[in-house]
Tab-separated table of C-alpha atoms and ligand atoms in Angstrom:
chain	number	residue	atom	x	y	z
A	29	MET	CA	-0.169	0.211	0.411
A	30	GLN	CA	1.434	3.763	-0.994
A	31	THR	CA	1.453	5.887	2.163
A	32	THR	CA	2.442	9.522	2.031
A	33	LEU	CA	3.835	12.002	4.255
A	34	LYS	CA	0.426	13.445	5.155
A	35	THR	CA	-0.747	9.497	6.201
A	36	ARG	CA	-3.026	10.553	9.682
A	37	HIS	CA	-3.603	9.361	12.627
A	38	VAL	CA	-7.159	9.058	14.136
A	39	ALA	CA	-8.857	7.638	17.670
A	40	LEU	CA	-11.825	5.968	17.225
A	41	VAL	CA	-13.401	5.872	20.365
A	42	PRO	CA	-16.468	3.044	20.506
A	43	ALA	CA	-19.378	4.106	23.548
A	44	ALA	CA	-22.402	2.806	22.568
A	45	GLY	CA	-22.724	0.189	24.917
A	46	SER	CA	-24.929	-0.559	27.806
A	47	GLY	CA	-22.381	-2.044	30.090
A	48	SER	CA	-25.394	-4.354	31.793
A	49	ARG	CA	-21.893	-6.508	33.673
A	50	MET	CA	-21.935	-3.294	35.622
A	51	LYS	CA	-25.269	-4.019	36.836
A	52	SER	CA	-26.022	0.152	36.856
A	53	GLY	CA	-28.618	1.682	35.016
A	54	THR	CA	-26.416	4.227	33.814
A	55	PRO	CA	-23.730	2.734	30.819
A	56	LYS	CA	-20.629	2.235	31.769
A	57	GLN	CA	-19.156	5.018	29.720
A	58	TYR	CA	-20.901	7.865	31.876
A	59	LEU	CA	-20.455	6.195	35.193
A	60	GLU	CA	-17.884	8.778	37.306
A	61	LEU	CA	-14.986	8.296	38.242
A	62	MET	CA	-12.917	10.450	39.714
A	63	GLY	CA	-15.847	13.125	39.168
A	64	LYS	CA	-16.090	12.666	35.404
A	65	PRO	CA	-17.877	10.835	33.267
A	66	LEU	CA	-15.552	7.057	32.606
A	67	ILE	CA	-14.833	7.810	29.163
A	68	ARG	CA	-13.669	11.335	29.146
A	69	HIS	CA	-10.416	10.312	31.061
A	70	ALA	CA	-9.342	8.198	27.883
A	71	LEU	CA	-10.880	10.872	25.435
A	72	GLU	CA	-8.562	13.479	27.377
A	73	THR	CA	-5.802	11.476	26.957
A	74	LEU	CA	-6.303	10.920	22.928
A	75	CYS	CA	-6.506	14.646	22.604
A	76	ALA	CA	-3.526	15.785	24.223
A	77	SER	CA	-1.960	13.223	22.249
A	78	PRO	CA	0.609	15.078	19.595
A	79	GLY	CA	0.553	11.758	17.380
A	80	ILE	CA	-3.488	12.223	17.054
A	81	ASP	CA	-4.707	14.294	14.523
A	82	ARG	CA	-8.555	13.406	15.245
A	83	VAL	CA	-10.699	11.458	17.965
A	84	TYR	CA	-14.339	10.818	16.931
A	85	VAL	CA	-16.469	8.765	19.157
A	86	VAL	CA	-19.354	6.977	18.862
A	87	LEU	CA	-22.342	7.215	20.301
A	88	SER	CA	-25.290	5.100	20.265
A	89	VAL	CA	-28.502	6.901	17.812
A	90	GLY	CA	-30.466	7.524	20.920
A	91	ASP	CA	-27.804	8.814	23.737
A	92	ARG	CA	-29.346	11.541	25.995
A	93	THR	CA	-26.595	11.486	28.198
A	94	TRP	CA	-23.513	12.555	25.396
A	95	ASP	CA	-24.760	16.121	25.585
A	96	GLY	CA	-25.538	16.617	29.166
A	97	TYR	CA	-21.951	17.239	29.940
A	98	ASP	CA	-19.020	20.248	28.206
A	99	TRP	CA	-16.326	18.693	26.240
A	100	SER	CA	-15.682	22.057	24.258
A	101	ASP	CA	-12.317	21.422	26.293
A	102	LEU	CA	-11.999	18.885	23.963
A	103	GLU	CA	-12.435	20.642	21.035
A	104	PRO	CA	-12.522	20.800	18.064
A	105	LYS	CA	-9.856	17.855	18.055
A	106	LEU	CA	-13.135	15.679	19.787
A	107	VAL	CA	-15.677	14.753	16.985
A	108	ARG	CA	-19.101	13.087	17.955
A	109	LEU	CA	-20.937	10.681	15.789
A	110	PHE	CA	-24.173	9.271	16.664
A	111	CYS	CA	-24.273	5.945	14.562
A	112	GLY	CA	-23.650	3.123	17.285
A	113	GLY	CA	-24.458	-0.231	16.390
A	114	PRO	CA	-25.756	-3.150	18.080
A	115	SER	CA	-22.113	-4.675	18.829
A	116	ARG	CA	-18.994	-3.459	19.052
A	117	ALA	CA	-18.060	-4.103	15.882
A	118	ASP	CA	-21.060	-2.603	14.300
A	119	SER	CA	-20.411	0.171	16.001
A	120	VAL	CA	-16.543	0.091	14.985
A	121	LEU	CA	-18.188	-0.310	11.353
A	122	ASN	CA	-20.364	2.227	11.480
A	123	GLY	CA	-18.099	4.761	12.772
A	124	LEU	CA	-15.311	4.411	10.136
A	125	ARG	CA	-18.047	4.636	7.617
A	126	ALA	CA	-19.011	8.091	8.621
A	127	ILE	CA	-15.678	9.410	8.589
A	128	ARG	CA	-14.725	8.092	4.840
A	129	ASP	CA	-14.800	11.399	3.159
A	130	GLU	CA	-12.253	12.469	5.558
A	131	MET	CA	-10.022	9.500	5.309
A	132	SER	CA	-7.504	7.881	2.682
A	133	ASP	CA	-7.052	4.824	2.797
A	134	ALA	CA	-3.937	4.851	4.093
A	135	ASP	CA	-4.213	6.667	7.620
A	136	TRP	CA	-4.217	4.905	10.596
A	137	VAL	CA	-7.122	4.406	13.161
A	138	LEU	CA	-6.524	3.687	16.506
A	139	VAL	CA	-9.362	1.831	17.731
A	140	HIS	CA	-9.917	2.504	22.029
A	141	ASP	CA	-12.164	1.338	24.328
A	142	ALA	CA	-14.680	3.969	26.253
A	143	ALA	CA	-14.437	1.706	28.962
A	144	ARG	CA	-10.329	1.641	28.946
A	145	PRO	CA	-9.789	5.050	31.579
A	146	CYS	CA	-6.365	4.525	32.552
A	147	LEU	CA	-4.990	4.824	28.891
A	148	ALA	CA	-1.381	6.930	29.761
A	149	GLN	CA	-0.002	8.884	27.016
A	150	TRP	CA	3.013	6.533	27.143
A	151	HIS	CA	0.600	3.748	26.032
A	152	VAL	CA	-0.403	5.697	22.977
A	153	SER	CA	3.123	6.826	21.773
A	154	LYS	CA	4.826	3.712	22.503
A	155	LEU	CA	2.137	2.329	19.793
A	156	LEU	CA	3.185	4.695	17.426
A	157	ASP	CA	6.419	4.274	17.718
A	158	ALA	CA	6.074	0.385	17.677
A	159	LEU	CA	3.359	0.586	14.455
A	160	SER	CA	5.447	3.635	12.261
A	161	HIS	CA	7.301	1.202	9.943
A	162	GLU	CA	4.565	-1.833	10.003
A	163	GLU	CA	2.318	-2.069	6.863
A	164	VAL	CA	-0.531	-4.282	8.678
A	165	GLY	CA	-0.511	-2.258	12.246
A	166	GLY	CA	-1.432	-3.772	15.891
A	167	LEU	CA	-2.431	-3.703	19.147
A	168	LEU	CA	-1.452	-2.894	22.702
A	169	ALA	CA	-1.287	-6.793	24.687
A	170	ILE	CA	-0.032	-8.036	27.402
A	171	PRO	CA	1.337	-11.732	27.849
A	172	VAL	CA	-0.800	-14.024	29.604
A	173	ALA	CA	0.429	-14.095	33.111
A	174	ASP	CA	-1.721	-16.777	35.239
A	175	THR	CA	-2.304	-20.990	35.033
A	176	LEU	CA	-5.427	-20.428	32.461
A	177	LYS	CA	-8.151	-23.779	33.334
A	178	ARG	CA	-11.303	-24.796	30.898
A	179	ASP	CA	-14.394	-25.541	32.756
A	180	ASP	CA	-16.425	-28.420	32.053
A	181	GLY	CA	-19.671	-26.256	32.037
A	182	HIS	CA	-20.583	-27.146	35.451
A	183	GLY	CA	-18.037	-25.845	37.685
A	184	HIS	CA	-14.864	-27.885	37.686
A	185	SER	CA	-11.968	-27.739	36.144
A	186	LEU	CA	-11.842	-29.862	33.126
A	187	GLU	CA	-8.175	-28.806	31.643
A	188	THR	CA	-5.678	-27.018	31.613
A	189	VAL	CA	-4.692	-24.298	28.940
A	190	SER	CA	-1.144	-23.963	27.583
A	191	ARG	CA	-0.080	-20.164	28.181
A	192	ASP	CA	2.801	-20.731	25.855
A	193	ARG	CA	2.302	-17.821	23.440
A	194	LEU	CA	-0.854	-16.759	24.639
A	195	TRP	CA	-1.382	-12.653	24.838
A	196	GLN	CA	-4.226	-10.865	26.557
A	197	ALA	CA	-5.545	-8.392	23.902
A	198	GLN	CA	-6.119	-4.450	25.175
A	199	THR	CA	-6.373	-1.499	22.911
A	200	PRO	CA	-6.368	1.348	21.212
A	201	GLN	CA	-5.492	-1.303	18.287
A	202	MET	CA	-4.220	0.266	15.023
A	203	PHE	CA	-5.240	-0.488	11.683
A	204	ARG	CA	-4.900	1.364	7.933
A	205	TYR	CA	-8.191	2.667	7.691
A	206	ILE	CA	-9.538	0.442	4.564
A	207	MET	CA	-7.932	-2.300	5.722
A	208	LEU	CA	-9.826	-2.468	8.741
A	209	ARG	CA	-13.000	-1.142	7.110
A	210	ARG	CA	-13.142	-4.466	4.256
A	211	ALA	CA	-11.907	-6.372	7.270
A	212	LEU	CA	-14.768	-5.723	9.457
A	213	GLU	CA	-17.364	-5.461	6.900
A	214	ARG	CA	-16.343	-9.378	5.640
A	215	ALA	CA	-16.266	-10.104	9.642
A	216	ARG	CA	-18.949	-9.189	11.739
A	217	GLU	CA	-18.348	-11.422	14.666
A	218	VAL	CA	-15.562	-10.447	16.284
A	219	THR	CA	-14.799	-8.898	19.326
A	220	ASP	CA	-12.050	-6.722	18.709
A	221	GLU	CA	-10.377	-5.110	15.608
A	222	ALA	CA	-7.627	-7.671	15.555
A	223	SER	CA	-9.688	-10.549	14.928
A	224	ALA	CA	-10.904	-9.096	11.906
A	225	ILE	CA	-7.644	-8.357	10.486
A	226	GLU	CA	-6.515	-11.701	11.124
A	227	ALA	CA	-9.030	-13.750	10.071
A	228	ALA	CA	-8.262	-11.188	6.839
A	229	GLY	CA	-5.374	-13.463	6.808
A	230	LEU	CA	-2.962	-10.859	8.287
A	231	ARG	CA	-0.507	-10.524	11.395
A	232	PRO	CA	-1.380	-7.381	13.939
A	233	ARG	CA	1.849	-7.014	16.059
A	234	LEU	CA	1.650	-7.462	19.257
A	235	VAL	CA	3.258	-4.368	21.359
A	236	GLU	CA	3.766	-5.410	24.552
A	237	GLY	CA	1.555	-2.677	27.459
A	238	ASP	CA	1.091	-3.377	30.687
A	239	ALA	CA	-2.079	-4.180	32.988
A	240	THR	CA	-3.175	-0.551	34.734
A	241	ASN	CA	-4.739	-0.287	30.763
A	242	LEU	CA	-7.510	-2.791	32.366
A	243	LYS	CA	-11.130	-2.529	30.871
A	244	VAL	CA	-13.856	-0.824	33.820
A	245	THR	CA	-15.970	-4.202	33.174
A	246	TYR	CA	-17.332	-5.121	36.595
A	247	PRO	CA	-17.890	-2.143	39.722
A	248	LEU	CA	-14.652	-3.476	41.236
A	249	ASP	CA	-12.603	-2.591	38.238
A	250	LEU	CA	-13.806	0.855	38.661
A	251	HIS	CA	-12.110	1.182	42.639
A	252	VAL	CA	-8.705	-0.191	41.085
A	253	ALA	CA	-8.698	1.744	38.074
A	254	GLU	CA	-9.460	5.286	40.647
A	255	TRP	CA	-6.035	3.402	42.381
A	256	ILE	CA	-4.458	3.491	39.276
A	257	LEU	CA	-5.113	7.304	38.037
A	258	THR	CA	-4.206	8.301	41.758
A	259	ASN	CA	-1.364	6.552	41.923
A	260	ARG	CA	0.853	6.576	38.978
A	261	SER	CA	3.401	8.349	38.655
A	262	ASP	CA	3.799	8.827	34.491
B	308	LIG	O1	-18.820	-4.099	26.479
B	308	LIG	P1	-17.232	-3.894	26.474
B	308	LIG	O2	-17.195	-3.505	27.806
B	308	LIG	O3	-16.971	-5.584	25.627
B	308	LIG	O4	-17.420	-2.807	25.151
B	308	LIG	C1	-16.369	-2.165	24.452
B	308	LIG	C2	-16.776	-0.972	24.044
B	308	LIG	O5	-17.295	-1.721	23.061
B	308	LIG	C3	-17.248	-0.037	25.285
B	308	LIG	O6	-16.389	1.066	24.959
B	308	LIG	C4	-18.773	-0.071	24.684
B	308	LIG	O7	-19.346	1.004	24.743
B	308	LIG	C5	-18.288	-0.430	23.140
B	308	LIG	N1	-19.460	-1.015	22.442
B	308	LIG	C6	-20.009	-0.375	21.374
B	308	LIG	N2	-20.752	-0.967	20.711
B	308	LIG	C7	-21.916	-1.507	21.642
B	308	LIG	C8	-21.169	-2.436	22.136
B	308	LIG	C9	-19.921	-1.879	22.942
B	308	LIG	O8	-19.704	1.116	20.803
B	308	LIG	N3	-22.903	-2.046	20.600
């Protein structure tokens, strides 16, 4: 693929989920974390990153909460799109379609979960640096540290799964605009972008991040995220 000096980097943040595992009436992205909606933490990091030209947030079509907050300090770099879909992959694909007129095929898209509020500036710059000479792209990930068990469907351990060469995928996941769009159009049942790229026969680069970039899924995760944000030195 031909690349030019003008290749841009944009972030796309899917935030159209309901967060049902949090057992809260409020969608996860709007839960309060240190006095701000959860999603604001990652958006601030992405908007402050000099390597990122624009930050798109994908909200559900019927989102009535976003406009209740003041985002003016992050604009005009931050742009909202009301085009979320029934799954995360649908939300990302709808977002990619919505921005097609502003993108060149070779531009990079960094997809980042709204539910990962502890994204640090060094996570973003490490990913950008590591992928600057890659053609396909890649993702932040961490090598699996725990011994893994597969259950028998009834709460007993059936077997131990080797953790050899296993990684836990995180976000951001960074791919060329056209490559990602085509891959997602063909593989809709995926839980991350890298799976769609793999299904297209390509191999995303694994860039080692760290455990502080956790995804808030359960209520306890909010406390862990608060601890990380309060105690980090970067
Ligand atoms: O639910 P989960 O934590 O896997 O969601 C990951 C990210 O995908 C969250 O930022 C969530 O808001 C987003 N999502 C979405 N559209 C959906 C489902 C999830 O944008 N239909």
